[in-house]
Coordinates of C-alpha atoms in Angstrom, one line a residue:
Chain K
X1 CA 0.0 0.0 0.0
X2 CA 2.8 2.5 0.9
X3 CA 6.4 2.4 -0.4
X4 CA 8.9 4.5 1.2
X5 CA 12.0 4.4 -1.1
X6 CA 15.4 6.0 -0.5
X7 CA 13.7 9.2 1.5
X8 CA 15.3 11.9 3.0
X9 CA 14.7 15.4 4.0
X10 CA 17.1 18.0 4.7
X11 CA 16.2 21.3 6.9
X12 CA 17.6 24.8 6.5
X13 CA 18.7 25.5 10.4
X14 CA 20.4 28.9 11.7
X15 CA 23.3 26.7 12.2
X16 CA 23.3 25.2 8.4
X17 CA 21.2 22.4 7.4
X18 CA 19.7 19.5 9.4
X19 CA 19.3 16.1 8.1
X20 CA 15.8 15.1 9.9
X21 CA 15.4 12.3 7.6
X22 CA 18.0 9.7 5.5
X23 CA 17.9 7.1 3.6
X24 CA 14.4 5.7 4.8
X25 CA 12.9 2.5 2.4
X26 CA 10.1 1.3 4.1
X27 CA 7.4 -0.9 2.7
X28 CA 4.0 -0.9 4.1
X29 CA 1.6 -3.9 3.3
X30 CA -2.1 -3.7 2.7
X31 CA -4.2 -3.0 6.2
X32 CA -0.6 -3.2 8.1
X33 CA -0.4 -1.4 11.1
X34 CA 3.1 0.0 11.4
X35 CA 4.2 1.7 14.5
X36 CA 7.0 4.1 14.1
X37 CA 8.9 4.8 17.5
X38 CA 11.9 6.7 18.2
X39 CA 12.6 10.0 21.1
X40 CA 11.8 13.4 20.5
X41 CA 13.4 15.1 17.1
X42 CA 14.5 11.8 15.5
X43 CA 11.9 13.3 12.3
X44 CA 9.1 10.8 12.6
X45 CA 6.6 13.5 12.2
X46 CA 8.5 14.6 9.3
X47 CA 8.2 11.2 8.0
X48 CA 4.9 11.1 8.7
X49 CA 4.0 14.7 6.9
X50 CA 5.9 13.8 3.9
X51 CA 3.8 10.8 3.3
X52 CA 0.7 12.9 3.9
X53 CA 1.9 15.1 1.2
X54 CA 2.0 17.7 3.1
X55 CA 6.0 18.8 3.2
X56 CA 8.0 17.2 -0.2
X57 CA 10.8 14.9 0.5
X58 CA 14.6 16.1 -0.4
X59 CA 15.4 13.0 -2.2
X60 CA 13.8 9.9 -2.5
X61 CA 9.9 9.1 -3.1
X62 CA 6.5 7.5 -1.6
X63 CA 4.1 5.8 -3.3
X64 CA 0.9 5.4 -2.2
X65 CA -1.3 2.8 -3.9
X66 CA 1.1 3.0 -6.4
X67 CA 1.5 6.3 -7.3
X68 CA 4.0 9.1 -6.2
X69 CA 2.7 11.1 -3.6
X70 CA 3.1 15.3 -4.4
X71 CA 0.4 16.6 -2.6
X72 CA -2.3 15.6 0.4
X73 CA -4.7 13.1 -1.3
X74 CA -8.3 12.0 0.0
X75 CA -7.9 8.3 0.3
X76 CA -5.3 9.2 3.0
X77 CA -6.5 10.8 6.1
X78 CA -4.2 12.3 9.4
X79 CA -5.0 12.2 12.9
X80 CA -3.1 14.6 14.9
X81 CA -1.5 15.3 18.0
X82 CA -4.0 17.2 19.1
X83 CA -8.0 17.1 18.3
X84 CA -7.9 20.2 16.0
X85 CA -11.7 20.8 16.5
X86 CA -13.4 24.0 14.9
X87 CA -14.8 25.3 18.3
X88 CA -17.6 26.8 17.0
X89 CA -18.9 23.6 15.5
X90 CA -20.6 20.3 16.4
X91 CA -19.1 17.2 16.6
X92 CA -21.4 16.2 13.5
X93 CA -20.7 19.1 11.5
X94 CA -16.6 18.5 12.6
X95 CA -17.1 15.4 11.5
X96 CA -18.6 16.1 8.1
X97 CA -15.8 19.1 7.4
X98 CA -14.0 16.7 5.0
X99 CA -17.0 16.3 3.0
X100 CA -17.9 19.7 2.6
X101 CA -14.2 20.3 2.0
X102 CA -14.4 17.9 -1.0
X103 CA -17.5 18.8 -2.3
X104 CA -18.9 15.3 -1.6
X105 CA -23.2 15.5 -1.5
X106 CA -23.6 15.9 2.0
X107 CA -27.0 13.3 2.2
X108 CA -24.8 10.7 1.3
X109 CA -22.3 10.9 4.3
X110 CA -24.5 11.8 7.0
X111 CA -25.3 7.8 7.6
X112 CA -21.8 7.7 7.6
X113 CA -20.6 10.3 10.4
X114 CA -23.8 8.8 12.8
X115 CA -22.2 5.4 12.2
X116 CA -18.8 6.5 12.9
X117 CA -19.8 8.3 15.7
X118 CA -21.4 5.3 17.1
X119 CA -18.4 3.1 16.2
X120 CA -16.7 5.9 18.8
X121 CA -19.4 5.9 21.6
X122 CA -20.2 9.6 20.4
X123 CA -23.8 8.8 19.2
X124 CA -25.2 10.9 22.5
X125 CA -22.8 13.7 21.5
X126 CA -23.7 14.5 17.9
X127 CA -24.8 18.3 18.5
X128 CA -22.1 19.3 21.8
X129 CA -19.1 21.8 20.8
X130 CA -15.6 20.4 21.2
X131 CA -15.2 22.4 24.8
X132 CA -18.4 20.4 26.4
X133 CA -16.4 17.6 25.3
X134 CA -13.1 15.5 27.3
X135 CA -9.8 15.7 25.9
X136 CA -10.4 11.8 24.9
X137 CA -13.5 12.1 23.0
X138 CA -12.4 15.1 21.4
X139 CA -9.6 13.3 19.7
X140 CA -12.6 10.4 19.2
X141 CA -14.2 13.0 16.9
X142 CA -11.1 14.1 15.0
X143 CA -10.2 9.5 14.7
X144 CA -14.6 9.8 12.8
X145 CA -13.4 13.1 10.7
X146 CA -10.7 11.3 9.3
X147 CA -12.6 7.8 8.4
X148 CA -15.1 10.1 6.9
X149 CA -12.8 9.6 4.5
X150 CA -12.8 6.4 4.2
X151 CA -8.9 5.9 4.2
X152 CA -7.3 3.3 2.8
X153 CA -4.1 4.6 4.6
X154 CA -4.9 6.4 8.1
X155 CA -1.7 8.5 9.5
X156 CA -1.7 9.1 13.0
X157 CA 0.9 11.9 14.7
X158 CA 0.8 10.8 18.5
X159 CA -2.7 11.3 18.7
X160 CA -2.8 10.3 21.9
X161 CA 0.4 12.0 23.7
X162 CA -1.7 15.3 24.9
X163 CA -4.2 12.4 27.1
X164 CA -4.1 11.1 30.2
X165 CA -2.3 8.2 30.4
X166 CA -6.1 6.0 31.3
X167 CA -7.7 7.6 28.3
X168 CA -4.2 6.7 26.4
X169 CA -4.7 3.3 27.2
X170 CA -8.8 3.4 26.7
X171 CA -7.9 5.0 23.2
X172 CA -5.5 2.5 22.3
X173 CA -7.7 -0.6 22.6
X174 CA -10.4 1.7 20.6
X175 CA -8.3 1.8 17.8
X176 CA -7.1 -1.8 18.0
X177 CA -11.2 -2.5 17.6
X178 CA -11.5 0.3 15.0
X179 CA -8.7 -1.2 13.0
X180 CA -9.7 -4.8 13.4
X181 CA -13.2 -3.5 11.7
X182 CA -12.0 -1.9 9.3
X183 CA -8.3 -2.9 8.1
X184 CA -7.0 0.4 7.1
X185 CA -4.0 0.7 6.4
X186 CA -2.4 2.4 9.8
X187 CA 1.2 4.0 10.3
X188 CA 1.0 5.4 13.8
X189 CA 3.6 7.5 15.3
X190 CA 4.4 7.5 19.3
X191 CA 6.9 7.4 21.8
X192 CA 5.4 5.1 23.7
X193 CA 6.6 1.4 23.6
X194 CA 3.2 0.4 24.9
X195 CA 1.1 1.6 22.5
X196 CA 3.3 0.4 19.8
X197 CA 3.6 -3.2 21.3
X198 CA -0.3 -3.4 21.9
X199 CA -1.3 -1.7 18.2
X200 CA 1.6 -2.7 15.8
X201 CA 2.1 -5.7 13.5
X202 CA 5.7 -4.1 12.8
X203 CA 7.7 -1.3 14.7
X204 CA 9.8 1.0 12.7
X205 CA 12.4 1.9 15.4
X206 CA 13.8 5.2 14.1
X207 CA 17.1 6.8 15.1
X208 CA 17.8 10.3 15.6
X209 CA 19.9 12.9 13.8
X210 CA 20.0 11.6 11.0
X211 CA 16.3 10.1 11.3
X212 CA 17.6 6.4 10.0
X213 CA 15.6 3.1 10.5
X214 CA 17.2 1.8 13.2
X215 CA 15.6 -1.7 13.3
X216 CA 12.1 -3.4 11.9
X217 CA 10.3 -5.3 15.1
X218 CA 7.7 -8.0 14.1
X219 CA 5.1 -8.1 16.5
X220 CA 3.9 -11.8 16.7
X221 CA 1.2 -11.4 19.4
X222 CA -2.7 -12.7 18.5
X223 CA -5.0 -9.9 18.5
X224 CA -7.2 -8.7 20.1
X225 CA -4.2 -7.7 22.3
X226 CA -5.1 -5.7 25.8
X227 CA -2.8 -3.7 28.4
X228 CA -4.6 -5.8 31.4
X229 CA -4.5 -9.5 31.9
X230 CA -3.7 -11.5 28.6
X231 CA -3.1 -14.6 27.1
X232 CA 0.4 -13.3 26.0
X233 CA 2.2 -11.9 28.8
X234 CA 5.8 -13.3 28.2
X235 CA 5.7 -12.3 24.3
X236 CA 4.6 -8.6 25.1
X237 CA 7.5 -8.2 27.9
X238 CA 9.7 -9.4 25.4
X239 CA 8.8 -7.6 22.5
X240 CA 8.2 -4.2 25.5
X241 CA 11.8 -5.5 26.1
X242 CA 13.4 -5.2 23.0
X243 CA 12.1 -2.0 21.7
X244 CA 13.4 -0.2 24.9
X245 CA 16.4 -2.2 24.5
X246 CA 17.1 -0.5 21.3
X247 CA 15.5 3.1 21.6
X248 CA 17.6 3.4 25.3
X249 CA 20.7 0.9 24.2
X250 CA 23.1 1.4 27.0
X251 CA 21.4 2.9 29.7
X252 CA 19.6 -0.6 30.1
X253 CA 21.3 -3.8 31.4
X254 CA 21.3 -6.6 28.3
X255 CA 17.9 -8.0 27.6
X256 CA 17.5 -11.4 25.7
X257 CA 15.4 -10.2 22.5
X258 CA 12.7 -12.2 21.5
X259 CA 11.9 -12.6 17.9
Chain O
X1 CA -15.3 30.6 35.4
X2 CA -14.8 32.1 39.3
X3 CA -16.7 31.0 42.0
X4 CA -18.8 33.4 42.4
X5 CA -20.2 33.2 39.2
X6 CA -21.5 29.9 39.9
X7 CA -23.1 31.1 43.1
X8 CA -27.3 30.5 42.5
X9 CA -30.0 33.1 41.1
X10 CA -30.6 36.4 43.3
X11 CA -26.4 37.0 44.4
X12 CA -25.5 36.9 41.1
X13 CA -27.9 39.1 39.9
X14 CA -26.8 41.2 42.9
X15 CA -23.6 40.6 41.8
X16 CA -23.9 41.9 37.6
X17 CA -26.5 44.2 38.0
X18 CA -26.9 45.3 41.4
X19 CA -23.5 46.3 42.2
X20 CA -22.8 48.2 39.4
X21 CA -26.3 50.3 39.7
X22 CA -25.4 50.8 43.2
X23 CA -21.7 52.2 41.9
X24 CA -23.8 54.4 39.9
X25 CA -26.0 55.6 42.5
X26 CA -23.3 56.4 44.8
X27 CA -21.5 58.3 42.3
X28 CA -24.4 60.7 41.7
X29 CA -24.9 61.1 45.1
X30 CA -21.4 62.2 45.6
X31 CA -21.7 64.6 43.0
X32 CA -24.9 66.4 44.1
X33 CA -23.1 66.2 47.8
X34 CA -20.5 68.0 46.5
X35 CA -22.6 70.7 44.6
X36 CA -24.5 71.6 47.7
X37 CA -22.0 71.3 50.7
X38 CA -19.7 73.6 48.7
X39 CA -22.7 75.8 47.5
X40 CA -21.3 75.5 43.5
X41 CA -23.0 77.4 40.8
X42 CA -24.5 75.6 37.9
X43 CA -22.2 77.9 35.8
X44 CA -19.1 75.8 37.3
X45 CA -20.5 72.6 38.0
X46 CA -24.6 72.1 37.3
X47 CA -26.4 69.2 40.3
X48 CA -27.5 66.3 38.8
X49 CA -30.9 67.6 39.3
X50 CA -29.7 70.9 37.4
X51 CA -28.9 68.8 34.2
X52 CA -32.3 67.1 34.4
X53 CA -33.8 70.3 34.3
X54 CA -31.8 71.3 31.2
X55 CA -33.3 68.4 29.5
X56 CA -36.6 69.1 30.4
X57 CA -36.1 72.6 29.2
X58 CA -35.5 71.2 25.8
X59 CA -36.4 67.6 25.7
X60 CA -37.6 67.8 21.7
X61 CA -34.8 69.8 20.6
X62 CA -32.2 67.7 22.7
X63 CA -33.7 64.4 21.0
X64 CA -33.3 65.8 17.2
X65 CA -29.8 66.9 17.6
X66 CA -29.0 63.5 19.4
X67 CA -30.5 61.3 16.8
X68 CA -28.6 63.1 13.8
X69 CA -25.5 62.8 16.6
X70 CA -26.4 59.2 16.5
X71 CA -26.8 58.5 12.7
X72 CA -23.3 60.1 12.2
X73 CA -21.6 58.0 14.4
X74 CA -23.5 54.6 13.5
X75 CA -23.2 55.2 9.5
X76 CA -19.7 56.0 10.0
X77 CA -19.4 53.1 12.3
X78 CA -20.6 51.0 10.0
X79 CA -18.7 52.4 6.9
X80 CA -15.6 52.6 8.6
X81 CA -15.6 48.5 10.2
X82 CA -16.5 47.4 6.9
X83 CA -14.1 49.1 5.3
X84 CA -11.3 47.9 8.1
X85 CA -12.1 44.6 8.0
X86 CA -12.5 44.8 4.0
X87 CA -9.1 45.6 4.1
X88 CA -7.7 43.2 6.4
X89 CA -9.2 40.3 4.4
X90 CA -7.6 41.9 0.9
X91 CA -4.1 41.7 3.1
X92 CA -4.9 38.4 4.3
X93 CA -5.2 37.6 0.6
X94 CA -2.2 39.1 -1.1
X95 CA 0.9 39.9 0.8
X96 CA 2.2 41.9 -1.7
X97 CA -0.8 44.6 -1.0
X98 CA -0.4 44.3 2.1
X99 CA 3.4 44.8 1.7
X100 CA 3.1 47.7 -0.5
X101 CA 0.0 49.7 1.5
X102 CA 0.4 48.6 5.2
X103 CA 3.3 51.7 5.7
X104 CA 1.0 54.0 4.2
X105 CA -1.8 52.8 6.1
X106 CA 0.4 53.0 9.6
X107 CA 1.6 56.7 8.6
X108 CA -2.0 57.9 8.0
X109 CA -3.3 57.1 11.0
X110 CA -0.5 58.2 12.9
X111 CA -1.7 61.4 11.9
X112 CA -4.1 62.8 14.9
X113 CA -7.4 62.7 13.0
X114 CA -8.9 65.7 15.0
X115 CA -6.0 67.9 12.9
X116 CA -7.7 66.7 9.6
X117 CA -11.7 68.0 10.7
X118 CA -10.6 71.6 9.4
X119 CA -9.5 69.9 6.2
X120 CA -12.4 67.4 5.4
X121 CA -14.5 70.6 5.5
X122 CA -12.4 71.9 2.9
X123 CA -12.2 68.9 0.9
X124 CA -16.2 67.3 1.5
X125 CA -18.0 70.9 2.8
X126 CA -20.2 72.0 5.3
X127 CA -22.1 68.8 5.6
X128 CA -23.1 65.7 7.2
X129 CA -20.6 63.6 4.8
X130 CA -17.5 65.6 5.8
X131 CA -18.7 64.2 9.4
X132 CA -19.2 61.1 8.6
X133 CA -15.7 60.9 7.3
X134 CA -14.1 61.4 10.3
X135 CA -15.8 58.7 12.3
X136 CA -15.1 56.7 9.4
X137 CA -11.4 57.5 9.8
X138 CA -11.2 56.8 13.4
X139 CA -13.3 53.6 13.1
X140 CA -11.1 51.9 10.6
X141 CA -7.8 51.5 11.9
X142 CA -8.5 49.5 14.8
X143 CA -10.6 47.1 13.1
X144 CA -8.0 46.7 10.5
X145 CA -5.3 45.9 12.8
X146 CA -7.9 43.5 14.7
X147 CA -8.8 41.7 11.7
X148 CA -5.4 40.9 10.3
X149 CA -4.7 39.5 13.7
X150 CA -7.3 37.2 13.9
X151 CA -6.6 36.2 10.1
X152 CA -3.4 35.7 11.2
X153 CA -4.0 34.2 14.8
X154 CA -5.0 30.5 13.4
X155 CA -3.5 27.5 14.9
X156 CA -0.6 25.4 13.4
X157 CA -3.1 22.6 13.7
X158 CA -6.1 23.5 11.7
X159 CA -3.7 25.5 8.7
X160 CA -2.3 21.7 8.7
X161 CA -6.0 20.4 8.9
X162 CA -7.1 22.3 5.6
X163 CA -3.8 21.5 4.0
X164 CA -4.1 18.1 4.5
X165 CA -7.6 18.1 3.4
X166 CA -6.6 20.6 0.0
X167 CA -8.8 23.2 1.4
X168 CA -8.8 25.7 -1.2
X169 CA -7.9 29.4 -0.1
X170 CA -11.3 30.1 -0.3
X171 CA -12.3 27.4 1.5
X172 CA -10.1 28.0 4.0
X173 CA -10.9 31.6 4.2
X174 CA -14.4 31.1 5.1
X175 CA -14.7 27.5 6.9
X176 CA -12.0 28.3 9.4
X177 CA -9.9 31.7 9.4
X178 CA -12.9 34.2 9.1
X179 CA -14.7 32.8 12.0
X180 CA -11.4 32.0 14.1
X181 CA -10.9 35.8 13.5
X182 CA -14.1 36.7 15.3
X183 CA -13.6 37.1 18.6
X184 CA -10.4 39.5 17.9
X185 CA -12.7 41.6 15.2
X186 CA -15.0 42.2 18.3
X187 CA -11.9 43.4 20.2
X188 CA -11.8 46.3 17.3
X189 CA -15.3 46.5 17.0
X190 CA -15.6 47.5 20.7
X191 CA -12.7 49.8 20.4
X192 CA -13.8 51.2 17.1
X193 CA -17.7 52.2 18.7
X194 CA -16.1 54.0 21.3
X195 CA -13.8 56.2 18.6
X196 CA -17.1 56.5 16.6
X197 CA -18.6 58.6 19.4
X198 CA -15.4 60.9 19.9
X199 CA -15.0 61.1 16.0
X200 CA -18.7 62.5 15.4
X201 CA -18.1 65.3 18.0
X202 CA -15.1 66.3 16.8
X203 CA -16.6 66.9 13.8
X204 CA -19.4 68.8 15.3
X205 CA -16.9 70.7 17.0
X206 CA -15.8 71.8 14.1
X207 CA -18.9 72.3 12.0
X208 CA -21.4 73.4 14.7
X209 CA -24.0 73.3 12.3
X210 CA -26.6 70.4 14.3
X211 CA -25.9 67.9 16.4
X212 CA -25.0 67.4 19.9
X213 CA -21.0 68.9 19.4
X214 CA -22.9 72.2 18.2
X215 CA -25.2 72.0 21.2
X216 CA -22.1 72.1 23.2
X217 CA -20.6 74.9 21.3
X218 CA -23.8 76.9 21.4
X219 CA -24.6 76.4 25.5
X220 CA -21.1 77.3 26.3
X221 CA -21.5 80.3 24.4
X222 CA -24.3 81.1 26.0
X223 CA -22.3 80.0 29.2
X224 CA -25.5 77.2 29.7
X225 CA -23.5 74.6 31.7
X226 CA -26.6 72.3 32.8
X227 CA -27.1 72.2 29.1
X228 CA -23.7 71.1 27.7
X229 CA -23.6 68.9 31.0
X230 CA -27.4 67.4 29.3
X231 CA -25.4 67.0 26.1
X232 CA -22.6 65.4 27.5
X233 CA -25.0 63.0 29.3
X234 CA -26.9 62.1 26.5
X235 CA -23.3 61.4 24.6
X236 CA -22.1 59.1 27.4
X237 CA -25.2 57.7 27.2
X238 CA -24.8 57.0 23.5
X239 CA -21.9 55.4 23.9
X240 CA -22.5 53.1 26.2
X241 CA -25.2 51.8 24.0
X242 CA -23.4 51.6 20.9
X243 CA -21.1 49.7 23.5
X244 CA -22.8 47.2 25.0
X245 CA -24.5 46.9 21.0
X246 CA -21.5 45.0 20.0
X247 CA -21.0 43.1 23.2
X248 CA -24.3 41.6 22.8
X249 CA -23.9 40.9 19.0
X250 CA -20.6 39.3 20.1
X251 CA -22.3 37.1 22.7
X252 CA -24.8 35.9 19.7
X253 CA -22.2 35.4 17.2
X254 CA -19.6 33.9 18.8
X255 CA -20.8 32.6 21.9
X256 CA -18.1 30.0 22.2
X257 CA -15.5 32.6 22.7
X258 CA -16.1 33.2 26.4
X259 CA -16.2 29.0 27.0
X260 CA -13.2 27.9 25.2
X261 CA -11.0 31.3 26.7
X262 CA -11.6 30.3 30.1

């Protein structure tokens, strides 16, 4: 679904230029869900914006569905970090600004955002503003204005970072449902190892200045996965293991890796 | 939200209403004290009952020159926000105008508008236009400079929303930075209403010809203080209104201002 191929991107600093991004070929299969992971400034919101089309690479290309990606397209929708609400509008019509954006026939979508909003547990909320709303189901209603798109590749920027860290987890086992449902086609950036372990068939371990792939981590555990009591204990310590193992290196005593 | 704000039906009344009628009250009070204790004449300082009087004297006359007081300042008003805000969207549109005009725009109003009432006569006449310019000049500015800041306040978050959905400009324009901008074009409106006021009487000032600047001019002459002090009134009163006009527009358009700010 999403081919990454030589990428890199190059900042103009004060201090001449930055390399945020080199050399990145990733290759992102139909309805994968790929975490990418790395500590703060290692570019994997750049990464994340360039495949959204919404900064160009320096070198290199993505491919989306098979074609190079110049500019934002529909069929690719972005969560960000935070809700980015219109506070003067209901969660309905928040939900239905993509279609009105792209012209789409509103009757036919409206089914759409009440569905969504029920897949979301917002059905009693259709006609609040964003500020009667939590911090967790604000970000609920920007998750239903991006599948409004219906996505095939959904691009999420820490969407949950600005949460508590109970709605984080309540969140995370939403979109595990949400992407079960659906199978969209997910790259999720975080910093958190949980959330990668519990969401990702692969983790893109990304390493800072230059932003480089640092390591590709299969994620063998049965879904539905959960953060409680599970069937899989010892495979998501190991996997929690080795992720910290190689985002920290050193400053963590040796840890047998599991995969 | 404070506390006492939540507090239940007949304190907070007390509270928003009562307190400031009281404030008003005492003030009064004070004055007309102050009148009597120290025996002033009406020629220095007229009693509040005094000014009443001068009304009373007058009450038709007073009226007519208020309401053509009034239409000055709300047709300039209205001219002069439209034209601001007109403005500040063509600058939120094309830098390069914006670029090329904004200095010119910053050195004409840093020239004191009153200076220019002798001149608008010269250029417009002895009329109601020439007054209506003025207000319009010192209405403009401030919601100009309102206006570009709320264009320009949006968050990082929804410009990358609309990018990432290929908002046009347009789109853009009028789905998310116009009514973002709201709030702060209030801020200018409320300034702007209470220029409005102060430009119409300069310009009656000037051009004592009606309205109720020449009333002013006229009861001084006539050294009629509970008059001018009647004027003066009705003026304050004026603006007030014009005042609390756009506060309550504000409160209908954009009534989630006040919930997401605090």
């Amino acid at each position: 679904m999403i081919k990454i191929a030589g990428l890199s991107r190059t900042f103009q600093g004060k201090s001449g230029t930055v390399d945020a991004l080199h050399n990145i070929d990733l290759d992102v299969g139909n309805g994968e869900f790929l975490a990418v992971i790395g500590r703060s400034g290692c570019g994997k919101s750049t990464l994340l914006r360039i495949v959204a089309g919404l900064i160009p690479p320096s070198r290199g290309e993505v491919l989306v569905a098979g074609d190079p990606v110049t500019r934002p397209r529909r069929d690719v929708a972005m969560v960000f970090q935070r809700p980015a609400l219109l506070p003067w509008r209901s969660v309905r019509e928040n939900v239905m600004l993509p279609v009105e954006i792209f012209r789409w026939p509103r009757a036919k979508h409206r089914d759409h955002a009440q569905r969504l909003l029920e897949m979301t547990g917002l059905e009693g909320f259709a006609d609040r503003l964003p500020h009667e709303l939590s911090g967790g189901m604000q970000q609920r209603v920007s998750l239903c204005r991006a599948l409004i798109q219906r996505p095939k590749v959904l691009l999420m920027d820490e969407p949950f970072s600005a949460l508590d860290a109970l709605t984080r987890e309540e969140l995370a086992v939403e979109l595990q449902r949400i992407h079960i449902q659906l199978g969209t086609t997910v790259i999720f950036v975080t910093h958190s190892i949980q959330e990668a372990v519990l969401l990702a068939d692969r983790v893109a371990v990304l390493s800072a200045r230059p932003g480089r792939v640092r390591e590709l981590v299969d994620i063998d555990i049965p879904r539905p996965r959960s953060f409680g009591h599970n069937a899989h204990l010892e495979e998501v310590a190991a996997a929690s293991a080795e992720l910290h193992q190689l985002l920290l290196g050193e400053h963590l005593p040796e840890t047998p890796a599991a995969t | 939200m404070t506390d006492k704000t939540t507090d239940a039906g007949p304190r907070r009344l007390w509270f928003n209403a009562g307190l400031p009628a009281l404030g008003v009250v005492l003030a009064l009070a004070l004055w007309w004290l102050v009148t009597i204790a120290f025996g002033i004449e009406p020629f220095w300082l007229p009693a509040p009952s005094d000014v009443v009087e001068a009304f009373l004297r007058l009450p038709g006359h007073l009226t007519e020159q208020a309401g053509m007081t009034l239409m000055t300042t709300a047709v300039g008003f209205a001219i002069g926000s439209i034209a601001g805000a007109a403005v500040a969207v063509l600058f939120a549109a094309s830098s390069t105008i914006e670029r090329m005009t904004m200095p010119l725009i910053a050195a004409i109003n840093a020239v004191p508008k009153a200076a220019l009432a002798p001149l608008l006569i010269v250029w417009i006449g002895l009329n109601t236009q020439a007054k209506i310019v003025m207000v319009v000049l010192l209405c403009f500015f401030p919601v100009l400079v309102s206006t570009m800041a709320g264009l320009t306040s949006v968050p990082n978050d929804l410009r990358e929303l609309s990018h990432s959905l290929s908002a046009s400009w347009w789109q853009t324009f009028v789905k998310v930075r116009i009514t973002w901008a709201l709030p702060q074009i209030f801020v200018g409106l409320k300034v702007a209403s209470s220029l409005a006021i102060i430009g119409a009487v300069i310009a009656e000032l000037t051009n004592p010809d009606r309205g109720l600047g020449a009333v002013i001019v006229s009861s001084s002459q006539s050294a009629d203080t509970p008059l001018a002090f009647a004027a003066l009134t009705l003026l304050a009163l004026m603006g007030a209104a014009l005042f609390y006009l756009v506060v309550a527009m504000e409160r209908i358009l954009v009534p989630w201002t006040r919930a997401i700010s605090s």
